[in-house]
PDB file of C-alpha atoms in Angstrom:
ATOM      1  CA  MET O  27     -21.017  15.398 -13.842  1.00 49.00           C
ATOM      2  CA  GLU O  28     -21.701  12.909 -16.501  1.00 81.00           C
ATOM      3  CA  ARG O  29     -19.756   9.792 -15.133  1.00 94.00           C
ATOM      4  CA  ASN O  30     -20.043   8.045 -11.870  1.00 98.00           C
ATOM      5  CA  VAL O  31     -16.560   6.703 -10.771  1.00 98.00           C
ATOM      6  CA  ARG O  32     -16.866   3.860  -8.120  1.00 98.00           C
ATOM      7  CA  ILE O  33     -13.813   3.709  -6.135  1.00 98.00           C
ATOM      8  CA  ILE O  34     -13.111   0.114  -4.880  1.00 98.00           C
ATOM      9  CA  GLY O  35     -10.258  -0.156  -2.300  1.00 98.00           C
ATOM     10  CA  ALA O  36      -8.112  -3.285  -2.381  1.00 98.00           C
ATOM     11  CA  PRO O  37      -5.789  -2.972   0.311  1.00 97.00           C
ATOM     12  CA  MET O  38      -3.897  -6.214  -0.495  1.00 95.00           C
ATOM     13  CA  ASP O  39      -0.097  -6.847   0.036  1.00 94.00           C
ATOM     14  CA  TYR O  40      -0.126 -10.587  -0.388  1.00 93.00           C
ATOM     15  CA  GLY O  41       1.485 -10.168  -3.913  1.00 87.00           C
ATOM     16  CA  ALA O  42       4.565  -7.876  -2.839  1.00 87.00           C
ATOM     17  CA  ASN O  43       7.752  -8.760  -1.420  1.00 79.00           C
ATOM     18  CA  ARG O  44       7.525  -5.709   1.172  1.00 81.00           C
ATOM     19  CA  ARG O  45       4.852  -4.742   3.610  1.00 87.00           C
ATOM     20  CA  GLY O  46       2.992  -1.657   3.590  1.00 93.00           C
ATOM     21  CA  VAL O  47       1.385  -1.426   0.330  1.00 95.00           C
ATOM     22  CA  ASP O  48      -2.003  -2.586   1.775  1.00 96.00           C
ATOM     23  CA  MET O  49      -2.143   1.238   3.251  1.00 97.00           C
ATOM     24  CA  GLY O  50      -2.084   2.417  -0.480  1.00 97.00           C
ATOM     25  CA  PRO O  51      -5.930   2.917  -0.885  1.00 98.00           C
ATOM     26  CA  SER O  52      -6.298   5.082   2.328  1.00 98.00           C
ATOM     27  CA  ALA O  53      -3.192   7.042   1.664  1.00 98.00           C
ATOM     28  CA  ILE O  54      -4.353   8.012  -2.077  1.00 98.00           C
ATOM     29  CA  ARG O  55      -7.759   8.873  -0.590  1.00 98.00           C
ATOM     30  CA  TYR O  56      -6.071  11.028   2.263  1.00 98.00           C
ATOM     31  CA  ALA O  57      -4.223  12.687  -0.762  1.00 98.00           C
ATOM     32  CA  GLY O  58      -7.432  14.164  -2.168  1.00 98.00           C
ATOM     33  CA  LEU O  59      -8.658  11.754  -4.771  1.00 98.00           C
ATOM     34  CA  ALA O  60     -12.384  12.505  -4.286  1.00 98.00           C
ATOM     35  CA  ASP O  61     -11.865  16.383  -4.576  1.00 98.00           C
ATOM     36  CA  GLY O  62      -9.473  15.967  -7.610  1.00 97.00           C
ATOM     37  CA  LEU O  63     -12.204  13.700  -9.518  1.00 98.00           C
ATOM     38  CA  GLU O  64     -14.709  16.220  -8.568  1.00 97.00           C
ATOM     39  CA  ARG O  65     -12.608  19.148  -9.970  1.00 95.00           C
ATOM     40  CA  ALA O  66     -12.174  16.893 -13.115  1.00 96.00           C
ATOM     41  CA  GLY O  67     -15.937  16.753 -13.682  1.00 95.00           C
ATOM     42  CA  VAL O  68     -16.894  13.287 -12.332  1.00 97.00           C
ATOM     43  CA  GLU O  69     -18.788  12.066  -9.513  1.00 97.00           C
ATOM     44  CA  PRO O  70     -16.725   9.905  -7.081  1.00 98.00           C
ATOM     45  CA  ILE O  71     -18.720   7.048  -5.213  1.00 98.00           C
ATOM     46  CA  ASP O  72     -16.737   5.548  -2.502  1.00 98.00           C
ATOM     47  CA  ASP O  73     -17.363   1.804  -1.939  1.00 96.00           C
ATOM     48  CA  GLY O  74     -14.697   1.498   0.767  1.00 97.00           C
ATOM     49  CA  ASP O  75     -12.223  -1.175   0.991  1.00 98.00           C
ATOM     50  CA  LEU O  76     -12.706  -5.008   0.669  1.00 98.00           C
ATOM     51  CA  SER O  77     -11.918  -6.711   3.867  1.00 95.00           C
ATOM     52  CA  MET O  78      -8.855  -9.297   4.122  1.00 94.00           C
ATOM     53  CA  PRO O  79      -6.843 -10.662   6.813  1.00 90.00           C
ATOM     54  CA  ARG O  80      -3.287  -9.303   7.340  1.00 89.00           C
ATOM     55  CA  ALA O  81      -0.369 -11.276   5.408  1.00 85.00           C
ATOM     56  CA  GLU O  82       1.011 -11.973   8.780  1.00 85.00           C
ATOM     57  CA  GLU O  83      -1.885 -14.158   9.995  1.00 87.00           C
ATOM     58  CA  ARG O  84      -1.547 -16.355   6.795  1.00 88.00           C
ATOM     59  CA  ASP O  85       1.127 -18.993   5.565  1.00 85.00           C
ATOM     60  CA  PRO O  86       2.163 -17.964   2.221  1.00 85.00           C
ATOM     61  CA  ASP O  87       2.861 -21.591   1.178  1.00 83.00           C
ATOM     62  CA  ALA O  88      -0.495 -22.925   2.256  1.00 85.00           C
ATOM     63  CA  ASP O  89      -1.803 -23.195  -1.214  1.00 83.00           C
ATOM     64  CA  GLN O  90       0.536 -23.767  -4.192  1.00 85.00           C
ATOM     65  CA  PRO O  91      -0.092 -24.010  -7.771  1.00 85.00           C
ATOM     66  CA  SER O  92       0.126 -27.470  -9.727  1.00 83.00           C
ATOM     67  CA  SER O  93       3.710 -26.287 -10.638  1.00 84.00           C
ATOM     68  CA  GLY O  94       6.368 -23.457  -9.773  1.00 87.00           C
ATOM     69  CA  ASN O  95       5.856 -21.208  -6.778  1.00 90.00           C
ATOM     70  CA  ALA O  96       3.346 -18.483  -6.009  1.00 91.00           C
ATOM     71  CA  LYS O  97       3.183 -16.957  -2.553  1.00 93.00           C
ATOM     72  CA  PHE O  98      -0.232 -16.197  -0.743  1.00 93.00           C
ATOM     73  CA  LEU O  99      -2.012 -17.765  -3.728  1.00 93.00           C
ATOM     74  CA  ARG O 100      -5.064 -18.752  -1.886  1.00 94.00           C
ATOM     75  CA  GLU O 101      -5.398 -15.202  -0.541  1.00 95.00           C
ATOM     76  CA  VAL O 102      -4.675 -13.620  -3.850  1.00 95.00           C
ATOM     77  CA  GLN O 103      -7.360 -15.734  -5.596  1.00 96.00           C
ATOM     78  CA  ASP O 104     -10.030 -14.826  -2.933  1.00 96.00           C
ATOM     79  CA  VAL O 105      -9.210 -11.049  -3.270  1.00 97.00           C
ATOM     80  CA  CYS O 106      -9.028 -10.923  -7.146  1.00 97.00           C
ATOM     81  CA  THR O 107     -12.356 -12.983  -7.271  1.00 98.00           C
ATOM     82  CA  ARG O 108     -14.069 -10.304  -5.378  1.00 98.00           C
ATOM     83  CA  VAL O 109     -12.345  -7.291  -7.054  1.00 98.00           C
ATOM     84  CA  GLY O 110     -13.513  -8.979 -10.571  1.00 98.00           C
ATOM     85  CA  ASP O 111     -17.102  -9.319  -9.382  1.00 98.00           C
ATOM     86  CA  ARG O 112     -17.058  -5.723  -8.051  1.00 98.00           C
ATOM     87  CA  VAL O 113     -15.766  -4.440 -11.270  1.00 98.00           C
ATOM     88  CA  ALA O 114     -18.281  -6.348 -13.456  1.00 98.00           C
ATOM     89  CA  ALA O 115     -21.016  -5.314 -11.228  1.00 98.00           C
ATOM     90  CA  THR O 116     -19.962  -1.603 -11.388  1.00 98.00           C
ATOM     91  CA  LEU O 117     -19.890  -1.794 -15.155  1.00 98.00           C
ATOM     92  CA  ALA O 118     -23.445  -3.411 -15.430  1.00 98.00           C
ATOM     93  CA  ASP O 119     -24.608  -0.458 -13.263  1.00 98.00           C
ATOM     94  CA  GLY O 120     -23.423   1.997 -16.130  1.00 97.00           C
ATOM     95  CA  GLU O 121     -20.485   3.300 -13.650  1.00 98.00           C
ATOM     96  CA  PHE O 122     -16.752   3.497 -14.214  1.00 98.00           C
ATOM     97  CA  PRO O 123     -14.695   1.033 -11.793  1.00 98.00           C
ATOM     98  CA  LEU O 124     -11.633   2.645 -10.177  1.00 98.00           C
ATOM     99  CA  VAL O 125      -9.678   0.033  -8.203  1.00 98.00           C
ATOM    100  CA  LEU O 126      -7.035   1.326  -5.689  1.00 98.00           C
ATOM    101  CA  GLY O 127      -4.272  -0.941  -4.623  1.00 96.00           C
ATOM    102  CA  GLY O 128      -2.751  -2.638  -2.940  1.00 94.00           C
ATOM    103  CA  ASP O 129       0.001  -4.388  -4.961  1.00 95.00           C
ATOM    104  CA  HIS O 130      -0.225  -5.061  -8.632  1.00 96.00           C
ATOM    105  CA  SER O 131      -1.783  -8.460  -8.487  1.00 96.00           C
ATOM    106  CA  VAL O 132      -5.090  -6.844  -7.904  1.00 97.00           C
ATOM    107  CA  ALA O 133      -5.009  -6.207 -11.677  1.00 98.00           C
ATOM    108  CA  ILE O 134      -5.847  -9.841 -12.215  1.00 98.00           C
ATOM    109  CA  GLY O 135      -9.342  -9.238 -10.611  1.00 98.00           C
ATOM    110  CA  SER O 136      -9.562  -5.806 -12.511  1.00 98.00           C
ATOM    111  CA  LEU O 137      -8.895  -7.403 -15.902  1.00 98.00           C
ATOM    112  CA  ASN O 138     -11.189 -10.464 -15.258  1.00 98.00           C
ATOM    113  CA  GLY O 139     -14.204  -8.147 -14.302  1.00 98.00           C
ATOM    114  CA  SER O 140     -13.704  -5.603 -16.958  1.00 98.00           C
ATOM    115  CA  SER O 141     -13.219  -8.127 -19.744  1.00 98.00           C
ATOM    116  CA  ARG O 142     -16.498 -10.098 -18.830  1.00 97.00           C
ATOM    117  CA  GLY O 143     -18.799  -9.590 -21.909  1.00 95.00           C
ATOM    118  CA  ALA O 144     -16.252  -7.231 -23.528  1.00 97.00           C
ATOM    119  CA  ASP O 145     -13.174  -7.149 -25.808  1.00 98.00           C
ATOM    120  CA  LEU O 146     -10.740  -5.396 -23.625  1.00 98.00           C
ATOM    121  CA  GLY O 147      -7.773  -3.529 -24.662  1.00 98.00           C
ATOM    122  CA  VAL O 148      -5.043  -2.600 -22.030  1.00 98.00           C
ATOM    123  CA  VAL O 149      -2.550   0.093 -21.399  1.00 98.00           C
ATOM    124  CA  TRP O 150       0.039  -0.952 -18.916  1.00 98.00           C
ATOM    125  CA  PHE O 151       2.001   1.711 -17.386  1.00 98.00           C
ATOM    126  CA  ASP O 152       4.910   0.172 -15.449  1.00 98.00           C
ATOM    127  CA  ALA O 153       8.671  -0.327 -15.166  1.00 98.00           C
ATOM    128  CA  HIS O 154       8.193  -4.049 -15.005  1.00 97.00           C
ATOM    129  CA  ALA O 155       6.577  -6.654 -17.564  1.00 96.00           C
ATOM    130  CA  ASP O 156       4.684  -8.495 -14.759  1.00 96.00           C
ATOM    131  CA  LEU O 157       4.685 -11.418 -17.181  1.00 96.00           C
ATOM    132  CA  ASN O 158       6.363 -14.115 -15.006  1.00 94.00           C
ATOM    133  CA  THR O 159       4.465 -17.116 -13.959  1.00 94.00           C
ATOM    134  CA  PRO O 160       4.942 -19.543 -10.909  1.00 94.00           C
ATOM    135  CA  GLU O 161       7.207 -21.578 -13.167  1.00 94.00           C
ATOM    136  CA  THR O 162       9.344 -18.669 -14.262  1.00 91.00           C
ATOM    137  CA  SER O 163       9.311 -16.278 -11.107  1.00 90.00           C
ATOM    138  CA  PRO O 164      12.498 -16.167  -9.127  1.00 86.00           C
ATOM    139  CA  SER O 165      10.622 -14.775  -6.109  1.00 90.00           C
ATOM    140  CA  GLY O 166       7.211 -16.302  -6.018  1.00 90.00           C
ATOM    141  CA  ASN O 167       5.667 -12.654  -5.555  1.00 90.00           C
ATOM    142  CA  VAL O 168       2.424 -12.639  -7.475  1.00 94.00           C
ATOM    143  CA  HIS O 169       2.616  -8.662  -8.110  1.00 96.00           C
ATOM    144  CA  GLY O 170       5.175  -9.827 -10.886  1.00 93.00           C
ATOM    145  CA  MET O 171       2.820 -12.200 -12.458  1.00 95.00           C
ATOM    146  CA  PRO O 172      -0.748 -10.135 -13.081  1.00 97.00           C
ATOM    147  CA  LEU O 173      -0.531 -10.068 -16.996  1.00 98.00           C
ATOM    148  CA  ALA O 174       0.605 -13.721 -17.252  1.00 97.00           C
ATOM    149  CA  ALA O 175      -2.237 -14.653 -15.092  1.00 97.00           C
ATOM    150  CA  SER O 176      -4.778 -12.522 -16.954  1.00 98.00           C
ATOM    151  CA  LEU O 177      -3.532 -14.091 -20.262  1.00 98.00           C
ATOM    152  CA  GLY O 178      -3.681 -17.763 -18.683  1.00 96.00           C
ATOM    153  CA  ARG O 179      -0.108 -18.546 -18.985  1.00 95.00           C
ATOM    154  CA  GLY O 180       1.692 -21.206 -17.037  1.00 93.00           C
ATOM    155  CA  ALA O 181      -0.359 -22.539 -14.028  1.00 94.00           C
ATOM    156  CA  PHE O 182      -2.848 -20.042 -14.219  1.00 94.00           C
ATOM    157  CA  GLY O 183      -4.009 -21.400 -17.165  1.00 94.00           C
ATOM    158  CA  GLU O 184      -5.554 -24.285 -15.174  1.00 93.00           C
ATOM    159  CA  THR O 185      -7.512 -22.088 -13.063  1.00 95.00           C
ATOM    160  CA  ASP O 186     -10.981 -20.331 -13.658  1.00 94.00           C
ATOM    161  CA  TRP O 187     -10.420 -17.267 -11.561  1.00 96.00           C
ATOM    162  CA  ALA O 188      -7.250 -15.746 -13.059  1.00 97.00           C
ATOM    163  CA  PRO O 189      -7.616 -15.497 -16.931  1.00 97.00           C
ATOM    164  CA  ALA O 190      -9.524 -12.548 -18.380  1.00 97.00           C
ATOM    165  CA  PRO O 191     -12.182 -13.749 -20.753  1.00 95.00           C
ATOM    166  CA  ASP O 192     -10.959 -13.310 -24.415  1.00 88.00           C
ATOM    167  CA  LEU O 193      -8.149 -11.037 -23.515  1.00 96.00           C
ATOM    168  CA  ARG O 194      -6.023 -10.933 -26.340  1.00 97.00           C
ATOM    169  CA  GLU O 195      -2.342 -10.279 -26.590  1.00 98.00           C
ATOM    170  CA  SER O 196      -2.579  -8.060 -29.698  1.00 98.00           C
ATOM    171  CA  SER O 197      -4.749  -5.635 -27.650  1.00 98.00           C
ATOM    172  CA  ILE O 198      -2.055  -5.036 -24.856  1.00 98.00           C
ATOM    173  CA  ALA O 199       0.283  -2.091 -24.923  1.00 98.00           C
ATOM    174  CA  TYR O 200       3.018  -1.767 -22.325  1.00 98.00           C
ATOM    175  CA  VAL O 201       4.282   1.825 -21.774  1.00 98.00           C
ATOM    176  CA  GLY O 202       7.611   2.789 -20.053  1.00 98.00           C
ATOM    177  CA  LEU O 203       9.287  -0.605 -19.523  1.00 98.00           C
ATOM    178  CA  ARG O 204      12.852  -0.581 -18.140  1.00 97.00           C
ATOM    179  CA  SER O 205      13.399  -3.497 -15.885  1.00 95.00           C
ATOM    180  CA  ILE O 206      12.514  -6.887 -17.520  1.00 94.00           C
ATOM    181  CA  ASP O 207      13.595 -10.405 -16.654  1.00 90.00           C
ATOM    182  CA  GLU O 208      15.370 -12.250 -19.278  1.00 90.00           C
ATOM    183  CA  ARG O 209      12.647 -15.044 -19.837  1.00 90.00           C
ATOM    184  CA  GLU O 210      10.106 -11.950 -19.768  1.00 94.00           C
ATOM    185  CA  ARG O 211      11.931 -10.536 -22.614  1.00 94.00           C
ATOM    186  CA  GLU O 212      11.748 -13.623 -24.581  1.00 94.00           C
ATOM    187  CA  LEU O 213       7.982 -13.884 -23.918  1.00 94.00           C
ATOM    188  CA  ILE O 214       7.392 -10.304 -24.968  1.00 96.00           C
ATOM    189  CA  ARG O 215       9.246 -10.705 -28.324  1.00 96.00           C
ATOM    190  CA  ASP O 216       7.627 -14.032 -29.169  1.00 96.00           C
ATOM    191  CA  SER O 217       3.937 -12.537 -28.018  1.00 96.00           C
ATOM    192  CA  ASP O 218       1.506 -10.309 -30.042  1.00 98.00           C
ATOM    193  CA  MET O 219       2.046  -7.667 -27.560  1.00 98.00           C
ATOM    194  CA  THR O 220       3.403  -4.253 -27.952  1.00 98.00           C
ATOM    195  CA  ALA O 221       5.923  -2.870 -25.656  1.00 98.00           C
ATOM    196  CA  PHE O 222       7.094   0.618 -25.632  1.00 98.00           C
ATOM    197  CA  THR O 223      10.176   1.050 -23.211  1.00 98.00           C
ATOM    198  CA  MET O 224      11.731   4.229 -21.626  1.00 98.00           C
ATOM    199  CA  SER O 225      14.091   4.357 -24.687  1.00 98.00           C
ATOM    200  CA  ASP O 226      10.867   4.767 -26.980  1.00 98.00           C
ATOM    201  CA  ILE O 227       9.697   7.567 -24.889  1.00 98.00           C
ATOM    202  CA  ASP O 228      13.309   9.102 -24.754  1.00 97.00           C
ATOM    203  CA  GLN O 229      13.514   9.080 -28.668  1.00 98.00           C
ATOM    204  CA  ARG O 230       9.791   9.902 -29.518  1.00 98.00           C
ATOM    205  CA  GLY O 231       8.437  11.710 -26.682  1.00 98.00           C
ATOM    206  CA  ILE O 232       5.650  10.411 -24.369  1.00 98.00           C
ATOM    207  CA  SER O 233       2.683  11.876 -26.485  1.00 96.00           C
ATOM    208  CA  ALA O 234       3.632   9.909 -29.391  1.00 98.00           C
ATOM    209  CA  VAL O 235       4.367   6.745 -27.445  1.00 98.00           C
ATOM    210  CA  VAL O 236       0.720   6.940 -25.874  1.00 98.00           C
ATOM    211  CA  GLU O 237      -1.120   7.666 -29.226  1.00 98.00           C
ATOM    212  CA  ASP O 238       0.539   4.611 -30.338  1.00 98.00           C
ATOM    213  CA  ALA O 239      -0.348   2.421 -27.373  1.00 98.00           C
ATOM    214  CA  LEU O 240      -3.886   3.662 -27.562  1.00 98.00           C
ATOM    215  CA  ALA O 241      -4.000   2.646 -31.237  1.00 98.00           C
ATOM    216  CA  VAL O 242      -3.088  -0.941 -30.079  1.00 98.00           C
ATOM    217  CA  ALA O 243      -5.355  -1.103 -27.100  1.00 98.00           C
ATOM    218  CA  THR O 244      -8.475   0.392 -29.185  1.00 98.00           C
ATOM    219  CA  ASP O 245      -8.181  -1.837 -32.226  1.00 98.00           C
ATOM    220  CA  GLY O 246     -11.275  -4.071 -32.408  1.00 97.00           C
ATOM    221  CA  THR O 247     -11.914  -3.453 -28.602  1.00 98.00           C
ATOM    222  CA  ASP O 248     -15.096  -2.299 -26.716  1.00 98.00           C
ATOM    223  CA  GLY O 249     -12.840  -0.336 -24.158  1.00 98.00           C
ATOM    224  CA  VAL O 250      -9.555   0.238 -22.537  1.00 98.00           C
ATOM    225  CA  HIS O 251      -8.315  -0.694 -19.143  1.00 98.00           C
ATOM    226  CA  VAL O 252      -5.589   1.444 -17.744  1.00 98.00           C
ATOM    227  CA  SER O 253      -3.049  -0.112 -15.271  1.00 98.00           C
ATOM    228  CA  LEU O 254      -1.054   2.480 -13.501  1.00 98.00           C
ATOM    229  CA  ASP O 255       1.778   1.227 -11.258  1.00 98.00           C
ATOM    230  CA  LEU O 256       3.609   4.214  -9.586  1.00 98.00           C
ATOM    231  CA  ASP O 257       7.051   2.688 -10.043  1.00 97.00           C
ATOM    232  CA  TRP O 258       6.488   3.722 -13.730  1.00 98.00           C
ATOM    233  CA  LEU O 259       7.641   6.922 -12.492  1.00 98.00           C
ATOM    234  CA  ASP O 260      11.348   7.796 -11.691  1.00 98.00           C
ATOM    235  CA  PRO O 261      11.903   7.227  -7.890  1.00 98.00           C
ATOM    236  CA  LYS O 262      12.680  10.908  -7.487  1.00 97.00           C
ATOM    237  CA  GLU O 263       9.054  11.649  -8.573  1.00 97.00           C
ATOM    238  CA  ALA O 264       7.540   8.644  -6.809  1.00 98.00           C
ATOM    239  CA  PRO O 265       9.693   7.376  -3.846  1.00 98.00           C
ATOM    240  CA  GLY O 266       7.096   5.326  -1.997  1.00 97.00           C
ATOM    241  CA  VAL O 267       6.977   2.057  -4.128  1.00 97.00           C
ATOM    242  CA  GLY O 268       8.202  -1.446  -3.403  1.00 93.00           C
ATOM    243  CA  THR O 269      10.376  -2.062  -6.447  1.00 93.00           C
ATOM    244  CA  PRO O 270      11.792   1.332  -7.595  1.00 96.00           C
ATOM    245  CA  VAL O 271      13.800   1.380 -10.856  1.00 96.00           C
ATOM    246  CA  ARG O 272      15.996   4.712 -11.719  1.00 97.00           C
ATOM    247  CA  GLY O 273      15.115   6.165 -14.988  1.00 98.00           C
ATOM    248  CA  GLY O 274      11.369   6.448 -15.141  1.00 98.00           C
ATOM    249  CA  VAL O 275       9.182   9.057 -16.533  1.00 98.00           C
ATOM    250  CA  THR O 276       9.059  12.554 -15.000  1.00 98.00           C
ATOM    251  CA  TYR O 277       6.173  14.363 -13.236  1.00 97.00           C
ATOM    252  CA  ARG O 278       5.101  16.189 -16.341  1.00 96.00           C
ATOM    253  CA  GLU O 279       5.658  13.211 -18.771  1.00 97.00           C
ATOM    254  CA  ALA O 280       3.260  11.174 -16.481  1.00 98.00           C
ATOM    255  CA  HIS O 281       0.716  13.986 -16.424  1.00 97.00           C
ATOM    256  CA  ALA O 282       0.917  14.319 -20.217  1.00 97.00           C
ATOM    257  CA  ALA O 283       0.474  10.703 -20.822  1.00 98.00           C
ATOM    258  CA  LEU O 284      -2.695  10.604 -18.442  1.00 98.00           C
ATOM    259  CA  GLU O 285      -4.089  13.737 -20.070  1.00 97.00           C
ATOM    260  CA  ALA O 286      -3.548  12.306 -23.570  1.00 97.00           C
ATOM    261  CA  LEU O 287      -5.849   9.500 -22.422  1.00 97.00           C
ATOM    262  CA  SER O 288      -8.299  11.821 -21.292  1.00 97.00           C
ATOM    263  CA  ARG O 289      -8.413  13.815 -24.512  1.00 96.00           C
ATOM    264  CA  ARG O 290      -9.002  10.527 -26.372  1.00 97.00           C
ATOM    265  CA  ASP O 291     -11.448   9.379 -24.130  1.00 97.00           C
ATOM    266  CA  GLU O 292     -13.465  12.736 -24.374  1.00 95.00           C
ATOM    267  CA  ALA O 293     -13.529  12.371 -28.213  1.00 95.00           C
ATOM    268  CA  ASP O 294     -14.468   8.606 -28.302  1.00 97.00           C
ATOM    269  CA  GLY O 295     -15.654   7.088 -24.906  1.00 96.00           C
ATOM    270  CA  ILE O 296     -12.666   4.700 -25.051  1.00 98.00           C
ATOM    271  CA  LEU O 297     -11.928   4.313 -21.103  1.00 98.00           C
ATOM    272  CA  ARG O 298     -13.610   1.379 -19.445  1.00 98.00           C
ATOM    273  CA  SER O 299     -11.892   0.677 -16.271  1.00 98.00           C
ATOM    274  CA  MET O 300      -8.571   1.760 -14.163  1.00 98.00           C
ATOM    275  CA  ASP O 301      -6.481   0.406 -11.335  1.00 98.00           C
ATOM    276  CA  VAL O 302      -3.928   2.369  -9.403  1.00 98.00           C
ATOM    277  CA  VAL O 303      -1.349   0.314  -7.660  1.00 98.00           C
ATOM    278  CA  GLU O 304       1.960  -0.256  -5.681  1.00 97.00           C
ATOM    279  CA  VAL O 305       1.729   3.082  -3.377  1.00 98.00           C
ATOM    280  CA  ASN O 306       3.482   2.044  -0.207  1.00 97.00           C
ATOM    281  CA  PRO O 307       3.303   4.963   2.545  1.00 97.00           C
ATOM    282  CA  ILE O 308       5.846   3.348   4.708  1.00 96.00           C
ATOM    283  CA  LEU O 309       8.352   3.922   2.028  1.00 96.00           C
ATOM    284  CA  ASP O 310       6.888   7.245   0.905  1.00 97.00           C
ATOM    285  CA  GLU O 311       8.112  10.899   1.757  1.00 96.00           C
ATOM    286  CA  ALA O 312       5.278  13.017   3.082  1.00 96.00           C
ATOM    287  CA  ASN O 313       2.762  11.218   1.205  1.00 97.00           C
ATOM    288  CA  GLU O 314       4.294  12.377  -2.116  1.00 98.00           C
ATOM    289  CA  THR O 315       3.464   9.286  -3.977  1.00 98.00           C
ATOM    290  CA  ALA O 316       0.101   8.984  -3.101  1.00 98.00           C
ATOM    291  CA  THR O 317      -0.511  12.554  -3.861  1.00 98.00           C
ATOM    292  CA  LEU O 318       1.050  11.899  -7.154  1.00 98.00           C
ATOM    293  CA  ALA O 319      -1.541   8.834  -7.779  1.00 98.00           C
ATOM    294  CA  ALA O 320      -4.557  11.042  -6.890  1.00 98.00           C
ATOM    295  CA  GLU O 321      -3.349  13.803  -9.177  1.00 98.00           C
ATOM    296  CA  LEU O 322      -2.689  11.487 -11.999  1.00 98.00           C
ATOM    297  CA  THR O 323      -6.117   9.863 -11.558  1.00 98.00           C
ATOM    298  CA  ALA O 324      -7.861  13.151 -11.970  1.00 98.00           C
ATOM    299  CA  SER O 325      -5.767  13.814 -15.028  1.00 97.00           C
ATOM    300  CA  THR O 326      -7.093  10.567 -16.502  1.00 98.00           C
ATOM    301  CA  PHE O 327     -10.622  11.915 -16.104  1.00 97.00           C
ATOM    302  CA  GLY O 328     -10.110  15.174 -17.449  1.00 95.00           C
ATOM    303  CA  LYS O 329      -8.545  17.699 -14.872  1.00 92.00           C
ATOM    304  CA  ARG O 330      -6.512  20.374 -16.767  1.00 81.00           C
ATOM    305  CA  ILE O 331      -4.324  23.159 -15.913  1.00 67.00           C
ATOM    306  CA  LEU O 332      -6.811  25.555 -18.017  1.00 54.00           C
TER     307      LEU O 332
END
C-alpha cells in the first residue's frame, strides 16, 4: 500500500437546512469505507471525528457577517478552521486527507487547508453551484456558500479563515450542475470558472466531461481537490441527501467519473485532497446513500471491477 489516507470526520450540520447530516461520517464508515479503501490498495488511518456541539444548543444568529445573513457562522468558522488545520497537517505528514461531512460547508476548511503552500485545482461534483454569499443567499444556509467563501466573495472576503490561499477561479471545474440560482448563474458566466452541466454529460458522456474538467483543474496547479456532494447523483440512486434534485447522474456514471480520476492519478499523481459530503442517514433508505459514498470513494483510490 503506497498511500496513507487519513480519514477526518467533520460531523457538522450547521450549514444545512435539515438536521441529520451530522451522522454522515458514521454512516459512511459503517458502510465499509475502510474495507473499500484497503481493497483499493491504500492504507486508511481513521482520525475519528472533530468534536462540536449540537446545533440545537446554539443560536444560529449569534454571530452575523458584516452584511447579509449566514446562520451558525461562528460555529462554521470554528469547525472549518480546525478542518483546515487538520488537512494541512495531514499533507505535511505526506498523507492524503479525506474529509467526511457533514454538510458541504466543511469544504471551506478542506480547500483552505489543501491550498496552503500550493496552487490548487478543484473538481466540484454537485447539483448546486454553492456560490451564494451572505448577501445573495435566500436562506442563509452556509452549505450553499462554500465556493464563494473559498474565493473570498462578499462578506467572506473580510475574513481570514474562509478564503483558500491563492485559489484561482480558472482552476475550478464544476461537473453535473442542474440547480442554480439566477444570481449564481450570472456569477458563473462572468467568472473564469468552468461549468459542465447535466446537459453536457447527456450530450457528451461522463468520461469526456471529466477529462475536460481535469484539464482545467490540472492546468498550472500542484494538485487537485475533489469535492463530492452526494446530491450530484439522481435521488433514485442517492435518496439520503438534504437537497435532492431530479435528473442527476446514474450509479454507473458516478463510478465511471471517479474511476477516471483514479486512472489519471495513477498516471500523473494529481489528487491532493478530497471531501465527501451531504449524506443524511435520517433521509436515507437502508444506508444506501452512505454505501454509495463509500463505494465511490474507493473507486477514486483505484478500486476496480477487474
